[in-house]
Tab-separated table of C-alpha atoms in Angstrom:
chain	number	residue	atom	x	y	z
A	1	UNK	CA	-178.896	253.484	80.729
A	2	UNK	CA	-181.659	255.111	83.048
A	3	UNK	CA	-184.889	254.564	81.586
A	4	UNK	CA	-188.230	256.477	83.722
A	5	UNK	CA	-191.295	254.731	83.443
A	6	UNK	CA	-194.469	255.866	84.474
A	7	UNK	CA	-197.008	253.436	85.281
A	8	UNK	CA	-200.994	253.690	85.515
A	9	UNK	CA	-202.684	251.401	88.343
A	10	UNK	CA	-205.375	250.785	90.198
A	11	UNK	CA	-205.222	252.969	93.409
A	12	UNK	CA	-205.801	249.338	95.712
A	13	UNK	CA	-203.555	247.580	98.380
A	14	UNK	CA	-201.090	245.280	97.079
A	15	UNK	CA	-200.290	246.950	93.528
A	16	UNK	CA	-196.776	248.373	94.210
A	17	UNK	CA	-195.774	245.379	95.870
A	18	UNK	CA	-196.499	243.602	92.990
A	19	UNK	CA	-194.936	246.088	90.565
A	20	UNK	CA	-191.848	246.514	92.644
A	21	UNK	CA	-191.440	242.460	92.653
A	22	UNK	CA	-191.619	242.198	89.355
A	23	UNK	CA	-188.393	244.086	88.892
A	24	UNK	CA	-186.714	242.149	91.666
A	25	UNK	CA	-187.484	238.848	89.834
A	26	UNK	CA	-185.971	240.083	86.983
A	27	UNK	CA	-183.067	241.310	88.168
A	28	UNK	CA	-183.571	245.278	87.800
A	29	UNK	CA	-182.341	247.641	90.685
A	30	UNK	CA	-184.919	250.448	90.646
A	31	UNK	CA	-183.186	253.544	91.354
A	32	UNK	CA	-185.686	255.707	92.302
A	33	UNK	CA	-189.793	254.678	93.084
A	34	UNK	CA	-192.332	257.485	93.613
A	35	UNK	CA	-196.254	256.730	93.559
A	36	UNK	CA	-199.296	258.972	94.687
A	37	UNK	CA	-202.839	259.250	93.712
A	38	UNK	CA	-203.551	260.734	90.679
A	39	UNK	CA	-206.604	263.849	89.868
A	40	UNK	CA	-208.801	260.511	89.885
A	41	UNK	CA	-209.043	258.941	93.326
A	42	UNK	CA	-209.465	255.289	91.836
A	43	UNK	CA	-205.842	255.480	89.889
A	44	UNK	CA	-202.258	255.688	91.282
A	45	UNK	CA	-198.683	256.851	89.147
A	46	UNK	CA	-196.017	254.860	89.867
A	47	UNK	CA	-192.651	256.542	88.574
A	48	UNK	CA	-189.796	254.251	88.354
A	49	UNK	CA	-186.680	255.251	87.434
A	50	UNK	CA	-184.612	252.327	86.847
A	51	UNK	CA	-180.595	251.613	85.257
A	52	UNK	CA	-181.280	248.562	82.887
A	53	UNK	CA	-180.616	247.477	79.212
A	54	UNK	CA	-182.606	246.579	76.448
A	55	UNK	CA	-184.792	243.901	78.505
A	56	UNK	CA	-186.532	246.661	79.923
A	57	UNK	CA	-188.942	246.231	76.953
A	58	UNK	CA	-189.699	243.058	78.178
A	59	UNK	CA	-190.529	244.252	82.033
A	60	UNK	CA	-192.757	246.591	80.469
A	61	UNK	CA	-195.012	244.033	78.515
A	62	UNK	CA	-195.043	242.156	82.020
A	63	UNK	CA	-195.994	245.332	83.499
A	64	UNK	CA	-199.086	245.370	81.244
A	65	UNK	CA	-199.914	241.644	82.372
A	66	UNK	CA	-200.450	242.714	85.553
A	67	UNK	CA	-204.474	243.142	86.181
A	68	UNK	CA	-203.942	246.341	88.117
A	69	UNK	CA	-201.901	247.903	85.588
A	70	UNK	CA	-204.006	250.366	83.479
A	71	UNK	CA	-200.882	251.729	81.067
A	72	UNK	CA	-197.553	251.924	81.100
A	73	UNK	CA	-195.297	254.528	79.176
A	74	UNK	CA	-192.055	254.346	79.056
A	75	UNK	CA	-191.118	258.535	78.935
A	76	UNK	CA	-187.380	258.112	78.192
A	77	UNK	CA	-188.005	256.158	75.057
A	78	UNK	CA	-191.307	257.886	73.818
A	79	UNK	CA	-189.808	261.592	74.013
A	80	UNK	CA	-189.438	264.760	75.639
A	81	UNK	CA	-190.717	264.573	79.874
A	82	UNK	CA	-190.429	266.671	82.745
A	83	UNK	CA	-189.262	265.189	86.468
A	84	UNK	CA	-188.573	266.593	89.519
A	85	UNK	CA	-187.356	265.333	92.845
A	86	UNK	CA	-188.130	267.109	96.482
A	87	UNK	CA	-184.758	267.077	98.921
A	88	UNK	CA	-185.190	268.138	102.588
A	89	UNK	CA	-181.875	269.158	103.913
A	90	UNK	CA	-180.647	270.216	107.540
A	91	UNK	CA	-177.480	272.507	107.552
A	92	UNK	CA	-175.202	272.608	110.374
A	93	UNK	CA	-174.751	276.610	110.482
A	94	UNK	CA	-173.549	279.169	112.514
A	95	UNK	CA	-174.886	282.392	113.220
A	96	UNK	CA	-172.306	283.997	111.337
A	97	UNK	CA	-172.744	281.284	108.401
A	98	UNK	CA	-176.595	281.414	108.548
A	99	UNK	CA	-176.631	284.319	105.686
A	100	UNK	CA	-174.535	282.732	103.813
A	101	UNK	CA	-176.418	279.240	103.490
A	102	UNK	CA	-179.553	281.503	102.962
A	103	UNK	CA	-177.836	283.121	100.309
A	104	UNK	CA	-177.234	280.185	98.590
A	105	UNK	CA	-180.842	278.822	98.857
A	106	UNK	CA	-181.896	282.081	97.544
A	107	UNK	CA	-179.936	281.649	94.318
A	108	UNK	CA	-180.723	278.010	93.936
A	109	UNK	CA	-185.088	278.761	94.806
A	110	UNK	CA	-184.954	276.636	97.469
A	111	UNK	CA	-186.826	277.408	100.841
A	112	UNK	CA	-186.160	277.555	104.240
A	113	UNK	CA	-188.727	275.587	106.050
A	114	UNK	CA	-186.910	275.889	109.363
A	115	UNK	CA	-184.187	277.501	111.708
A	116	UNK	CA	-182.686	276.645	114.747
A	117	UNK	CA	-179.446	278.110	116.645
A	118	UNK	CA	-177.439	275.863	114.923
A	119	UNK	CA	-178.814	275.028	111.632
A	120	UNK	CA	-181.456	275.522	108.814
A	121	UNK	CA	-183.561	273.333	107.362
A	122	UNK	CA	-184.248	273.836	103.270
A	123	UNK	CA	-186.900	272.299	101.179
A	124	UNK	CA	-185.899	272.228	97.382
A	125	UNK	CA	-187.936	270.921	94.465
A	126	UNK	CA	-185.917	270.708	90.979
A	127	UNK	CA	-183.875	268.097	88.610
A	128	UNK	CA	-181.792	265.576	90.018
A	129	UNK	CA	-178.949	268.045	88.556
A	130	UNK	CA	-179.647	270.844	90.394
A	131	UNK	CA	-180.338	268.820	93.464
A	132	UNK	CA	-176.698	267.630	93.014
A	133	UNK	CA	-175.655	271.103	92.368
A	134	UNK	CA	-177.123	272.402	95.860
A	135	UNK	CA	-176.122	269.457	98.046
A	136	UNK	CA	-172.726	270.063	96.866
A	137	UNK	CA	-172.383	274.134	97.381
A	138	UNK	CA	-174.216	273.271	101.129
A	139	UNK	CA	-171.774	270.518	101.953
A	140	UNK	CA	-168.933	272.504	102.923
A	141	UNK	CA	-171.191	273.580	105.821
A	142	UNK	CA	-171.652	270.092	106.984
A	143	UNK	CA	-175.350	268.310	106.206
A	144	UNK	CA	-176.268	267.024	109.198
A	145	UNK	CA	-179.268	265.157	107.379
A	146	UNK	CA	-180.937	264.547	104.091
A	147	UNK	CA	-184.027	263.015	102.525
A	148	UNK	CA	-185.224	262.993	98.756
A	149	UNK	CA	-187.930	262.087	97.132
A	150	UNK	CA	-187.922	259.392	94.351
A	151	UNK	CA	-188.268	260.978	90.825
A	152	UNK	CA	-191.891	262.080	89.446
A	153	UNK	CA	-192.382	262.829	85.674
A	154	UNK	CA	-195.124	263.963	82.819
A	155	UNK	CA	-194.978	264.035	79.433
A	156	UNK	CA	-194.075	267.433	77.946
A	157	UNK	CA	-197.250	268.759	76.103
A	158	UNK	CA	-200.982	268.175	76.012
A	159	UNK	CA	-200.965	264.358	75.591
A	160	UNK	CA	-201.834	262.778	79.150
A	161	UNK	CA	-201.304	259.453	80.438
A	162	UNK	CA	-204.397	257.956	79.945
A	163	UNK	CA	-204.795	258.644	75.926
């Protein structure tokens, strides 16, 4: 099962590797790592998505050993979240095919960040679904290249991270 956690810390140098070794000890694969300041300067998210069984309970009380780690939530297991991922994507395209792989960004929201004779660049923030969903209608046109962003998340309604 894929569990999301998102993890409170100390905005210093050090934490994530730390965090992320923790995992490695005990044998977890993280899938997908995302971290960034937070609306206070002095504290970092970490989002980990990782696919583990029922020892992840026990990562996250090691998690909260750690003196850098403020909280830690695990938002698969404590209810409803929101998550999105950020894909840049270059198209191989044709003139003639350039209207068509704009047409499909249009109907998907994603944006075209760039253009050249023979491709187009998209930027697309969603699920992991519909990231899946685009890659797949925009393959046919041959990617020539592709980066994502590791999964961020937030609790659905007003409760925040660090209540």
């Amino acid at each position: 099962m894929k569990y999301t956690l998102s993890v409170l810390v100390e905005n210093q140098p050090g934490v994530l590797s730390k965090v992320s070794g923790l995992f490695s000890r005990r044998g977890f694969n993280i899938d997908s790592l995302a971290v960034g300041v937070t609306e206070d300067p002095a504290i970092s998210r970490i989002t980990i998505v990782v696919d583990g069984d029922e020892h992840i309970e026990q990562v996250e009380k090691q998690l909260n050993k750690l003196i850098a780690v403020i909280k830690v939530k695990n938002l698969t297991t404590s209810g409803s979240y929101v998550s999105c991922l950020l894909m840049l994507v270059k198209v191989t395209c044709s003139t003639k095919q350039r209207l068509e792989v704009m047409k499909i960004a249009e109907q998907m929201k994603a944006d075209v960040v760039d253009v050249a004779n023979n491709s187009l660049t998209l930027q697309y923030a969603s699920t992991l679904e519909n990231i899946e969903t685009l890659t797949s209608l925009l393959r046919p046109y041959g990617i020539k290249e592709l980066v994502r962003t590791g999964t961020v998340a937030l609790e659905r309604g007003s409760s925040t991270a660090h209540k």
